[in-house]
Amino acid sequence: MRKSLLPIIALIIAITIQSCQKEKVINYPIPTTYNFTNADYSGQTYRLKMISEMVAEVKKASTGVPLDATKLKNMYSNTGSPFANDTLNTSGKQLKDKTFAVDQTTIETWIDSAVATSLTGATGSNGTAGVVTSGTSKYMLTAGGVDFKEAVEKHLQGALVYYQITAVYLSEDQVGPQVALADRQHHWDEAFGYFGVPTDYPTNTMGLLHLGKYANDRNLLLGNATAVMNAFLKGRAAIDNGDDETVTKQIAIIRENIELGVAGTAVHYINSALTNISDNAIRNHNLSEGYFLVKTLKYNPEKKATDTQIQTLLNYFGNNFYTISTPDLQAAKDIFSTIYGFDAVKDQL
């Protein structure tokens, strides 16, 4: 053997050994459903149901029903038994204290604006807040075309649900190896509870809520929801078995794929807006969905999109959805493709 080949062979051997060392052998079972013995995420289930009921209340304005600011704010803080589902009233849980602090006032401001607009009974148009109609679809929009229902719903979905999963419950303080086992397990369960899928997802897709529903809607093309579910299962089993390295890897997988689902859904709504570009009601509703999903991305501490890219995307949506252009929406899609590698599927999302 020529001496000149020895360094190359040594390098190949070293790389092979390193690769083998990276392949961790899991010597404990990974369940296929989230039915761990002491799993408890009832508080998260209550809050997801509170969001659904609160958003349904805001949506009534699109049919001409005047909104009640006191009732909506009581629903937000769970004060004075505001929910039709009395289990939520007596749960001891609320939405407000789990919302990212800066956004609590923002949500209450949107509530006040929605109530004020609902009391006018106005028909909406460019420059006038009110109800805008397309066929049987009705949306109460701001003067600039933002759907009030989406503003409230997506703020709760982003500043509460997405924030609590990615930044709070999967943080080192909550599920790091220094945390007591029972607390660590419970915090992991709480993160899973906010995902809003059944314990046997994706075999069962009944009862999907909020982020879980959107994630599932993109799963066929992106595989994001299945990746998140598998990581939750693997991570919980790893916690139970003291496998900290695997826990860390699953946190990264969850954060990456839950972001992928939100980004993919934003592109989906951009596509819908492009399809309905001449329909003020449908286009603006779709743009509202996409705009607030873009804003959601900021809460993930390991987000792929930079703050600058997020702001650029928001700039393409602009301040008036009635005047948005097709080139601006196409440009936003291209940015998403650059960040997340959506080129092959961006028109199908």
mmCIF file of C-alpha atoms in Angstrom:
data_model
loop_
_atom_site.group_PDB
_atom_site.id
_atom_site.type_symbol
_atom_site.label_atom_id
_atom_site.label_comp_id
_atom_site.label_asym_id
_atom_site.label_seq_id
_atom_site.Cartn_x
_atom_site.Cartn_y
_atom_site.Cartn_z
ATOM 1 C CA MET A 1 0.000 0.000 0.000
ATOM 2 C CA ARG A 2 1.312 3.409 -0.914
ATOM 3 C CA LYS A 3 2.062 5.637 2.073
ATOM 4 C CA SER A 4 0.197 8.503 0.384
ATOM 5 C CA LEU A 5 -3.096 6.627 0.807
ATOM 6 C CA LEU A 6 -2.731 6.040 4.539
ATOM 7 C CA PRO A 7 -3.959 9.467 5.671
ATOM 8 C CA ILE A 8 -7.038 9.117 3.464
ATOM 9 C CA ILE A 9 -7.833 5.662 4.798
ATOM 10 C CA ALA A 10 -7.356 6.868 8.363
ATOM 11 C CA LEU A 11 -9.744 9.734 7.687
ATOM 12 C CA ILE A 12 -12.389 7.376 6.278
ATOM 13 C CA ILE A 13 -12.072 5.114 9.316
ATOM 14 C CA ALA A 14 -12.366 8.084 11.663
ATOM 15 C CA ILE A 15 -15.494 9.346 9.876
ATOM 16 C CA THR A 16 -17.011 5.846 9.972
ATOM 17 C CA ILE A 17 -16.353 5.524 13.698
ATOM 18 C CA GLN A 18 -17.806 8.980 14.311
ATOM 19 C CA SER A 19 -20.923 8.120 12.317
ATOM 20 C CA CYS A 20 -21.398 4.921 14.287
ATOM 21 C CA GLN A 21 -21.056 6.816 17.523
ATOM 22 C CA LYS A 22 -23.863 9.183 16.427
ATOM 23 C CA GLU A 23 -26.288 6.288 15.928
ATOM 24 C CA LYS A 24 -27.763 5.930 19.373
ATOM 25 C CA VAL A 25 -29.357 2.584 20.160
ATOM 26 C CA ILE A 26 -32.737 2.917 21.910
ATOM 27 C CA ASN A 27 -33.111 -0.042 24.261
ATOM 28 C CA TYR A 28 -36.570 0.759 25.585
ATOM 29 C CA PRO A 29 -39.975 0.575 23.868
ATOM 30 C CA ILE A 30 -41.467 3.611 22.133
ATOM 31 C CA PRO A 31 -45.278 3.421 22.346
ATOM 32 C CA THR A 32 -47.444 4.197 19.328
ATOM 33 C CA THR A 33 -50.082 6.106 21.334
ATOM 34 C CA TYR A 34 -49.779 8.822 23.985
ATOM 35 C CA ASN A 35 -51.175 6.702 26.824
ATOM 36 C CA PHE A 36 -48.370 6.962 29.366
ATOM 37 C CA THR A 37 -49.310 5.822 32.860
ATOM 38 C CA ASN A 38 -49.323 9.190 34.631
ATOM 39 C CA ALA A 39 -49.930 11.484 31.637
ATOM 40 C CA ASP A 40 -52.081 14.505 32.497
ATOM 41 C CA TYR A 41 -52.768 17.512 30.255
ATOM 42 C CA SER A 42 -56.335 18.326 31.247
ATOM 43 C CA GLY A 43 -55.484 22.015 31.747
ATOM 44 C CA GLN A 44 -54.367 22.303 28.133
ATOM 45 C CA THR A 45 -57.497 20.545 26.895
ATOM 46 C CA TYR A 46 -59.639 23.003 28.870
ATOM 47 C CA ARG A 47 -57.813 25.980 27.362
ATOM 48 C CA LEU A 48 -58.124 24.695 23.791
ATOM 49 C CA LYS A 49 -61.877 24.339 24.344
ATOM 50 C CA MET A 50 -62.000 27.851 25.844
ATOM 51 C CA ILE A 51 -60.370 29.223 22.688
ATOM 52 C CA SER A 52 -62.930 27.424 20.527
ATOM 53 C CA GLU A 53 -65.853 28.843 22.507
ATOM 54 C CA MET A 54 -64.401 32.361 22.646
ATOM 55 C CA VAL A 55 -63.678 32.425 18.911
ATOM 56 C CA ALA A 56 -67.195 31.162 18.159
ATOM 57 C CA GLU A 57 -68.523 34.106 20.187
ATOM 58 C CA VAL A 58 -66.478 36.621 18.161
ATOM 59 C CA LYS A 59 -67.615 34.972 14.913
ATOM 60 C CA LYS A 60 -71.262 35.764 15.749
ATOM 61 C CA ALA A 61 -70.560 39.377 14.750
ATOM 62 C CA SER A 62 -70.276 38.313 11.115
ATOM 63 C CA THR A 63 -73.996 37.458 11.201
ATOM 64 C CA GLY A 64 -74.956 40.835 12.657
ATOM 65 C CA VAL A 65 -74.967 39.875 16.346
ATOM 66 C CA PRO A 66 -73.608 42.718 18.542
ATOM 67 C CA LEU A 67 -70.700 41.567 20.708
ATOM 68 C CA ASP A 68 -70.361 42.087 24.469
ATOM 69 C CA ALA A 69 -66.919 43.283 25.575
ATOM 70 C CA THR A 70 -67.439 42.245 29.191
ATOM 71 C CA LYS A 71 -68.399 38.717 28.211
ATOM 72 C CA LEU A 72 -65.460 38.294 25.837
ATOM 73 C CA LYS A 73 -62.931 39.622 28.345
ATOM 74 C CA ASN A 74 -64.453 37.419 31.031
ATOM 75 C CA MET A 75 -63.997 34.459 28.694
ATOM 76 C CA TYR A 76 -60.366 35.482 28.251
ATOM 77 C CA SER A 77 -59.757 35.567 32.020
ATOM 78 C CA ASN A 78 -62.431 32.967 32.950
ATOM 79 C CA THR A 79 -64.252 35.347 35.246
ATOM 80 C CA GLY A 80 -67.930 35.114 36.217
ATOM 81 C CA SER A 81 -68.704 31.753 34.560
ATOM 82 C CA PRO A 82 -68.721 33.045 30.945
ATOM 83 C CA PHE A 83 -68.598 29.668 29.135
ATOM 84 C CA ALA A 84 -71.584 27.597 28.017
ATOM 85 C CA ASN A 85 -69.567 24.508 28.938
ATOM 86 C CA ASP A 86 -69.674 24.752 32.731
ATOM 87 C CA THR A 87 -66.701 22.397 33.068
ATOM 88 C CA LEU A 88 -64.573 25.214 31.672
ATOM 89 C CA ASN A 89 -66.004 27.703 34.175
ATOM 90 C CA THR A 90 -65.027 25.519 37.139
ATOM 91 C CA SER A 91 -61.709 24.297 35.722
ATOM 92 C CA GLY A 92 -59.610 26.878 37.562
ATOM 93 C CA LYS A 93 -57.855 27.576 34.233
ATOM 94 C CA GLN A 94 -57.810 30.698 32.074
ATOM 95 C CA LEU A 95 -56.348 31.896 28.776
ATOM 96 C CA LYS A 96 -55.015 35.278 29.781
ATOM 97 C CA ASP A 97 -52.375 34.217 32.298
ATOM 98 C CA LYS A 98 -50.841 31.779 29.788
ATOM 99 C CA THR A 99 -50.652 34.319 26.943
ATOM 100 C CA PHE A 100 -47.260 35.867 26.138
ATOM 101 C CA ALA A 101 -47.321 38.933 28.401
ATOM 102 C CA VAL A 102 -46.952 41.617 25.730
ATOM 103 C CA ASP A 103 -49.846 40.184 23.717
ATOM 104 C CA GLN A 104 -52.411 40.186 26.527
ATOM 105 C CA THR A 105 -53.235 43.852 25.971
ATOM 106 C CA THR A 106 -53.161 43.354 22.194
ATOM 107 C CA ILE A 107 -55.847 40.679 22.400
ATOM 108 C CA GLU A 108 -58.058 42.831 24.611
ATOM 109 C CA THR A 109 -57.616 45.735 22.186
ATOM 110 C CA TRP A 110 -58.778 43.510 19.320
ATOM 111 C CA ILE A 111 -61.785 42.519 21.437
ATOM 112 C CA ASP A 112 -62.687 46.184 22.014
ATOM 113 C CA SER A 113 -62.345 46.958 18.290
ATOM 114 C CA ALA A 114 -64.461 43.958 17.310
ATOM 115 C CA VAL A 115 -67.183 44.945 19.774
ATOM 116 C CA ALA A 116 -67.198 48.565 18.582
ATOM 117 C CA THR A 117 -67.487 47.488 14.929
ATOM 118 C CA SER A 118 -70.229 44.969 15.686
ATOM 119 C CA LEU A 119 -72.323 47.717 17.316
ATOM 120 C CA THR A 120 -72.268 49.837 14.130
ATOM 121 C CA GLY A 121 -73.997 47.176 12.049
ATOM 122 C CA ALA A 122 -72.065 48.546 9.057
ATOM 123 C CA THR A 123 -71.385 46.875 5.741
ATOM 124 C CA GLY A 124 -67.615 46.671 5.292
ATOM 125 C CA SER A 125 -65.573 47.964 2.374
ATOM 126 C CA ASN A 126 -62.164 49.500 1.712
ATOM 127 C CA GLY A 127 -61.918 52.213 4.381
ATOM 128 C CA THR A 128 -64.999 51.108 6.324
ATOM 129 C CA ALA A 129 -65.033 48.454 9.025
ATOM 130 C CA GLY A 130 -67.988 46.082 8.920
ATOM 131 C CA VAL A 131 -69.398 42.840 7.559
ATOM 132 C CA VAL A 132 -68.245 41.827 4.058
ATOM 133 C CA THR A 133 -70.111 39.080 2.205
ATOM 134 C CA SER A 134 -69.290 36.578 -0.527
ATOM 135 C CA GLY A 135 -72.149 34.214 -1.334
ATOM 136 C CA THR A 136 -73.093 32.630 1.982
ATOM 137 C CA SER A 137 -69.751 33.520 3.615
ATOM 138 C CA LYS A 138 -69.676 36.557 5.902
ATOM 139 C CA TYR A 139 -66.711 38.115 7.703
ATOM 140 C CA MET A 140 -66.479 41.183 9.937
ATOM 141 C CA LEU A 141 -63.402 43.063 8.726
ATOM 142 C CA THR A 142 -61.502 46.171 9.776
ATOM 143 C CA ALA A 143 -61.305 49.169 7.456
ATOM 144 C CA GLY A 144 -58.095 47.620 6.110
ATOM 145 C CA GLY A 145 -59.638 44.197 5.591
ATOM 146 C CA VAL A 146 -58.394 42.284 8.650
ATOM 147 C CA ASP A 147 -60.841 39.617 9.851
ATOM 148 C CA PHE A 148 -61.573 40.319 13.547
ATOM 149 C CA LYS A 149 -62.269 36.659 14.250
ATOM 150 C CA GLU A 150 -58.886 35.651 12.833
ATOM 151 C CA ALA A 151 -57.125 38.404 14.793
ATOM 152 C CA VAL A 152 -58.442 37.037 18.075
ATOM 153 C CA GLU A 153 -58.127 33.357 17.168
ATOM 154 C CA LYS A 154 -54.631 33.489 15.717
ATOM 155 C CA HIS A 155 -53.324 35.652 18.536
ATOM 156 C CA LEU A 156 -54.523 33.021 21.001
ATOM 157 C CA GLN A 157 -53.121 30.263 18.824
ATOM 158 C CA GLY A 158 -49.751 31.982 18.469
ATOM 159 C CA ALA A 159 -49.161 33.931 21.670
ATOM 160 C CA LEU A 160 -50.585 31.176 23.842
ATOM 161 C CA VAL A 161 -50.644 27.698 22.255
ATOM 162 C CA TYR A 162 -47.571 27.892 19.997
ATOM 163 C CA TYR A 163 -45.649 29.968 22.542
ATOM 164 C CA GLN A 164 -46.430 27.589 25.411
ATOM 165 C CA ILE A 165 -45.320 24.524 23.425
ATOM 166 C CA THR A 166 -42.144 25.810 21.840
ATOM 167 C CA ALA A 167 -40.839 28.382 24.323
ATOM 168 C CA VAL A 168 -42.255 27.391 27.707
ATOM 169 C CA TYR A 169 -42.927 23.680 28.220
ATOM 170 C CA LEU A 170 -40.086 22.419 26.018
ATOM 171 C CA SER A 171 -37.582 24.780 27.627
ATOM 172 C CA GLU A 172 -34.623 23.611 29.663
ATOM 173 C CA ASP A 173 -36.303 24.943 32.817
ATOM 174 C CA GLN A 174 -39.318 22.686 32.268
ATOM 175 C CA VAL A 175 -37.963 19.451 30.792
ATOM 176 C CA GLY A 176 -34.208 19.641 31.360
ATOM 177 C CA PRO A 177 -32.409 16.791 33.156
ATOM 178 C CA GLN A 178 -32.186 18.810 36.369
ATOM 179 C CA VAL A 179 -36.003 18.864 36.691
ATOM 180 C CA ALA A 180 -37.601 16.270 39.009
ATOM 181 C CA LEU A 181 -38.894 13.291 37.025
ATOM 182 C CA ALA A 182 -42.602 13.759 37.822
ATOM 183 C CA ASP A 183 -42.449 17.466 36.944
ATOM 184 C CA ARG A 184 -40.463 16.751 33.808
ATOM 185 C CA GLN A 185 -43.023 14.189 32.650
ATOM 186 C CA HIS A 186 -45.912 16.532 33.408
ATOM 187 C CA HIS A 187 -44.394 19.474 31.569
ATOM 188 C CA TRP A 188 -43.796 17.281 28.515
ATOM 189 C CA ASP A 189 -47.420 16.112 28.717
ATOM 190 C CA GLU A 190 -48.591 19.733 28.890
ATOM 191 C CA ALA A 191 -46.661 20.562 25.718
ATOM 192 C CA PHE A 192 -48.295 17.579 24.008
ATOM 193 C CA GLY A 193 -51.728 18.639 25.299
ATOM 194 C CA TYR A 194 -51.454 22.005 23.563
ATOM 195 C CA PHE A 195 -50.733 20.267 20.229
ATOM 196 C CA GLY A 196 -54.442 19.394 20.061
ATOM 197 C CA VAL A 197 -54.421 15.883 18.606
ATOM 198 C CA PRO A 198 -55.865 12.592 19.946
ATOM 199 C CA THR A 199 -53.599 10.144 21.763
ATOM 200 C CA ASP A 200 -53.616 7.814 18.757
ATOM 201 C CA TYR A 201 -52.874 10.411 16.082
ATOM 202 C CA PRO A 202 -52.315 9.999 13.103
ATOM 203 C CA THR A 203 -54.307 6.766 13.066
ATOM 204 C CA ASN A 204 -57.180 8.766 14.498
ATOM 205 C CA THR A 205 -57.777 12.299 13.198
ATOM 206 C CA MET A 206 -61.013 13.002 15.051
ATOM 207 C CA GLY A 207 -61.264 16.022 17.337
ATOM 208 C CA LEU A 208 -58.224 17.913 16.076
ATOM 209 C CA LEU A 209 -57.966 21.411 17.542
ATOM 210 C CA HIS A 210 -56.168 24.583 16.463
ATOM 211 C CA LEU A 211 -52.454 23.889 15.790
ATOM 212 C CA GLY A 212 -53.147 20.177 15.581
ATOM 213 C CA LYS A 213 -55.765 20.700 12.885
ATOM 214 C CA TYR A 214 -53.548 22.962 10.805
ATOM 215 C CA ALA A 215 -50.592 20.612 11.228
ATOM 216 C CA ASN A 216 -52.699 17.680 10.058
ATOM 217 C CA ASP A 217 -53.948 19.633 7.035
ATOM 218 C CA ARG A 218 -50.340 20.002 5.830
ATOM 219 C CA ASN A 219 -49.175 16.534 6.870
ATOM 220 C CA LEU A 220 -49.763 14.795 3.535
ATOM 221 C CA LEU A 221 -47.300 17.099 1.752
ATOM 222 C CA LEU A 222 -44.883 17.951 4.561
ATOM 223 C CA GLY A 223 -45.063 15.042 7.022
ATOM 224 C CA ASN A 224 -44.838 17.646 9.784
ATOM 225 C CA ALA A 225 -47.639 16.490 12.076
ATOM 226 C CA THR A 226 -46.519 12.853 12.108
ATOM 227 C CA ALA A 227 -42.971 13.998 12.907
ATOM 228 C CA VAL A 228 -44.236 16.081 15.841
ATOM 229 C CA MET A 229 -46.369 13.220 17.176
ATOM 230 C CA ASN A 230 -43.541 10.690 16.914
ATOM 231 C CA ALA A 231 -41.186 13.090 18.671
ATOM 232 C CA PHE A 232 -43.649 13.611 21.516
ATOM 233 C CA LEU A 233 -43.929 9.824 21.942
ATOM 234 C CA LYS A 234 -40.201 9.226 21.731
ATOM 235 C CA GLY A 235 -39.353 12.151 23.986
ATOM 236 C CA ARG A 236 -41.796 11.073 26.720
ATOM 237 C CA ALA A 237 -40.414 7.510 26.624
ATOM 238 C CA ALA A 238 -36.900 8.953 26.800
ATOM 239 C CA ILE A 239 -37.787 11.007 29.882
ATOM 240 C CA ASP A 240 -39.241 7.913 31.542
ATOM 241 C CA ASN A 241 -35.979 6.080 30.845
ATOM 242 C CA GLY A 242 -33.529 8.858 31.708
ATOM 243 C CA ASP A 243 -32.304 9.228 28.120
ATOM 244 C CA ASP A 244 -31.506 12.941 28.090
ATOM 245 C CA GLU A 245 -29.748 12.928 24.711
ATOM 246 C CA THR A 246 -32.867 11.624 22.990
ATOM 247 C CA VAL A 247 -35.082 14.118 24.834
ATOM 248 C CA THR A 248 -32.979 16.984 23.481
ATOM 249 C CA LYS A 249 -33.205 15.643 19.937
ATOM 250 C CA GLN A 250 -36.991 15.323 20.122
ATOM 251 C CA ILE A 251 -37.377 18.909 21.347
ATOM 252 C CA ALA A 252 -35.522 20.088 18.234
ATOM 253 C CA ILE A 253 -37.701 17.891 15.994
ATOM 254 C CA ILE A 254 -40.909 19.220 17.560
ATOM 255 C CA ARG A 255 -39.849 22.846 17.270
ATOM 256 C CA GLU A 256 -38.734 22.382 13.654
ATOM 257 C CA ASN A 257 -41.834 20.568 12.468
ATOM 258 C CA ILE A 258 -44.411 22.587 14.344
ATOM 259 C CA GLU A 259 -42.894 25.665 12.679
ATOM 260 C CA LEU A 260 -43.003 23.863 9.336
ATOM 261 C CA GLY A 261 -46.743 23.258 9.762
ATOM 262 C CA VAL A 262 -47.436 26.907 10.584
ATOM 263 C CA ALA A 263 -45.339 28.133 7.651
ATOM 264 C CA GLY A 264 -46.933 25.644 5.263
ATOM 265 C CA THR A 265 -50.391 26.745 6.382
ATOM 266 C CA ALA A 266 -49.482 30.390 5.796
ATOM 267 C CA VAL A 267 -48.527 29.498 2.222
ATOM 268 C CA HIS A 268 -51.801 27.584 1.900
ATOM 269 C CA TYR A 269 -53.734 30.750 2.731
ATOM 270 C CA ILE A 270 -51.597 32.836 0.367
ATOM 271 C CA ASN A 271 -52.530 30.369 -2.387
ATOM 272 C CA SER A 272 -56.192 30.685 -1.423
ATOM 273 C CA ALA A 273 -55.913 34.483 -1.524
ATOM 274 C CA LEU A 274 -54.349 34.304 -4.996
ATOM 275 C CA THR A 275 -57.183 32.073 -6.189
ATOM 276 C CA ASN A 276 -59.729 34.557 -4.812
ATOM 277 C CA ILE A 277 -57.778 37.728 -5.537
ATOM 278 C CA SER A 278 -60.872 39.592 -6.842
ATOM 279 C CA ASP A 279 -63.145 38.579 -3.955
ATOM 280 C CA ASN A 280 -62.802 41.111 -1.124
ATOM 281 C CA ALA A 281 -64.383 38.872 1.503
ATOM 282 C CA ILE A 282 -62.648 35.553 0.776
ATOM 283 C CA ARG A 283 -59.282 37.101 -0.133
ATOM 284 C CA ASN A 284 -59.155 39.244 2.989
ATOM 285 C CA HIS A 285 -60.205 36.359 5.212
ATOM 286 C CA ASN A 286 -57.413 34.210 3.743
ATOM 287 C CA LEU A 287 -54.890 37.017 4.075
ATOM 288 C CA SER A 288 -55.876 37.459 7.726
ATOM 289 C CA GLU A 289 -55.205 33.768 8.360
ATOM 290 C CA GLY A 290 -51.826 33.961 6.645
ATOM 291 C CA TYR A 291 -50.767 37.265 8.207
ATOM 292 C CA PHE A 292 -51.304 36.138 11.785
ATOM 293 C CA LEU A 293 -49.686 32.754 11.106
ATOM 294 C CA VAL A 294 -46.574 34.629 9.987
ATOM 295 C CA LYS A 295 -46.661 36.582 13.244
ATOM 296 C CA THR A 296 -46.879 33.265 15.125
ATOM 297 C CA LEU A 297 -43.433 32.204 13.904
ATOM 298 C CA LYS A 298 -41.639 34.647 16.215
ATOM 299 C CA TYR A 299 -42.410 32.743 19.433
ATOM 300 C CA ASN A 300 -40.326 29.663 18.594
ATOM 301 C CA PRO A 301 -36.865 30.003 20.232
ATOM 302 C CA GLU A 302 -35.315 27.778 17.528
ATOM 303 C CA LYS A 303 -37.220 29.189 14.578
ATOM 304 C CA LYS A 304 -35.786 28.780 11.108
ATOM 305 C CA ALA A 305 -37.124 32.131 9.865
ATOM 306 C CA THR A 306 -35.143 35.122 11.064
ATOM 307 C CA ASP A 307 -36.804 38.178 12.577
ATOM 308 C CA THR A 308 -35.874 40.111 9.440
ATOM 309 C CA GLN A 309 -37.471 37.486 7.176
ATOM 310 C CA ILE A 310 -40.638 37.511 9.288
ATOM 311 C CA GLN A 311 -40.874 41.285 9.040
ATOM 312 C CA THR A 312 -40.279 41.130 5.282
ATOM 313 C CA LEU A 313 -43.134 38.652 4.947
ATOM 314 C CA LEU A 314 -45.430 40.898 6.992
ATOM 315 C CA ASN A 315 -44.446 43.859 4.818
ATOM 316 C CA TYR A 316 -45.626 41.986 1.724
ATOM 317 C CA PHE A 317 -49.048 41.574 3.364
ATOM 318 C CA GLY A 318 -49.061 45.356 3.922
ATOM 319 C CA ASN A 319 -51.485 47.504 5.897
ATOM 320 C CA ASN A 320 -54.497 47.223 3.624
ATOM 321 C CA PHE A 321 -55.628 43.824 2.366
ATOM 322 C CA TYR A 322 -58.030 45.498 -0.082
ATOM 323 C CA THR A 323 -55.070 46.799 -2.100
ATOM 324 C CA ILE A 324 -52.668 43.839 -1.925
ATOM 325 C CA SER A 325 -51.126 42.757 -5.228
ATOM 326 C CA THR A 326 -50.499 39.386 -6.819
ATOM 327 C CA PRO A 327 -46.736 40.107 -7.190
ATOM 328 C CA ASP A 328 -46.495 40.812 -3.450
ATOM 329 C CA LEU A 329 -48.164 37.498 -2.598
ATOM 330 C CA GLN A 330 -45.943 35.626 -5.053
ATOM 331 C CA ALA A 331 -42.903 37.274 -3.484
ATOM 332 C CA ALA A 332 -44.042 36.160 -0.036
ATOM 333 C CA LYS A 333 -44.401 32.584 -1.317
ATOM 334 C CA ASP A 334 -40.892 32.703 -2.723
ATOM 335 C CA ILE A 335 -39.512 33.789 0.648
ATOM 336 C CA PHE A 336 -41.267 30.903 2.349
ATOM 337 C CA SER A 337 -39.793 28.526 -0.237
ATOM 338 C CA THR A 338 -36.307 29.866 0.365
ATOM 339 C CA ILE A 339 -36.599 29.463 4.127
ATOM 340 C CA TYR A 340 -38.390 26.107 4.300
ATOM 341 C CA GLY A 341 -37.582 24.411 0.994
ATOM 342 C CA PHE A 342 -41.165 24.499 -0.282
ATOM 343 C CA ASP A 343 -40.242 24.809 -3.989
ATOM 344 C CA ALA A 344 -41.617 21.396 -4.948
ATOM 345 C CA VAL A 345 -44.913 21.844 -3.108
ATOM 346 C CA LYS A 346 -45.534 25.567 -2.706
ATOM 347 C CA ASP A 347 -48.303 25.609 -5.306
ATOM 348 C CA GLN A 348 -49.963 22.525 -3.814
ATOM 349 C CA LEU A 349 -49.976 23.642 -0.185
#
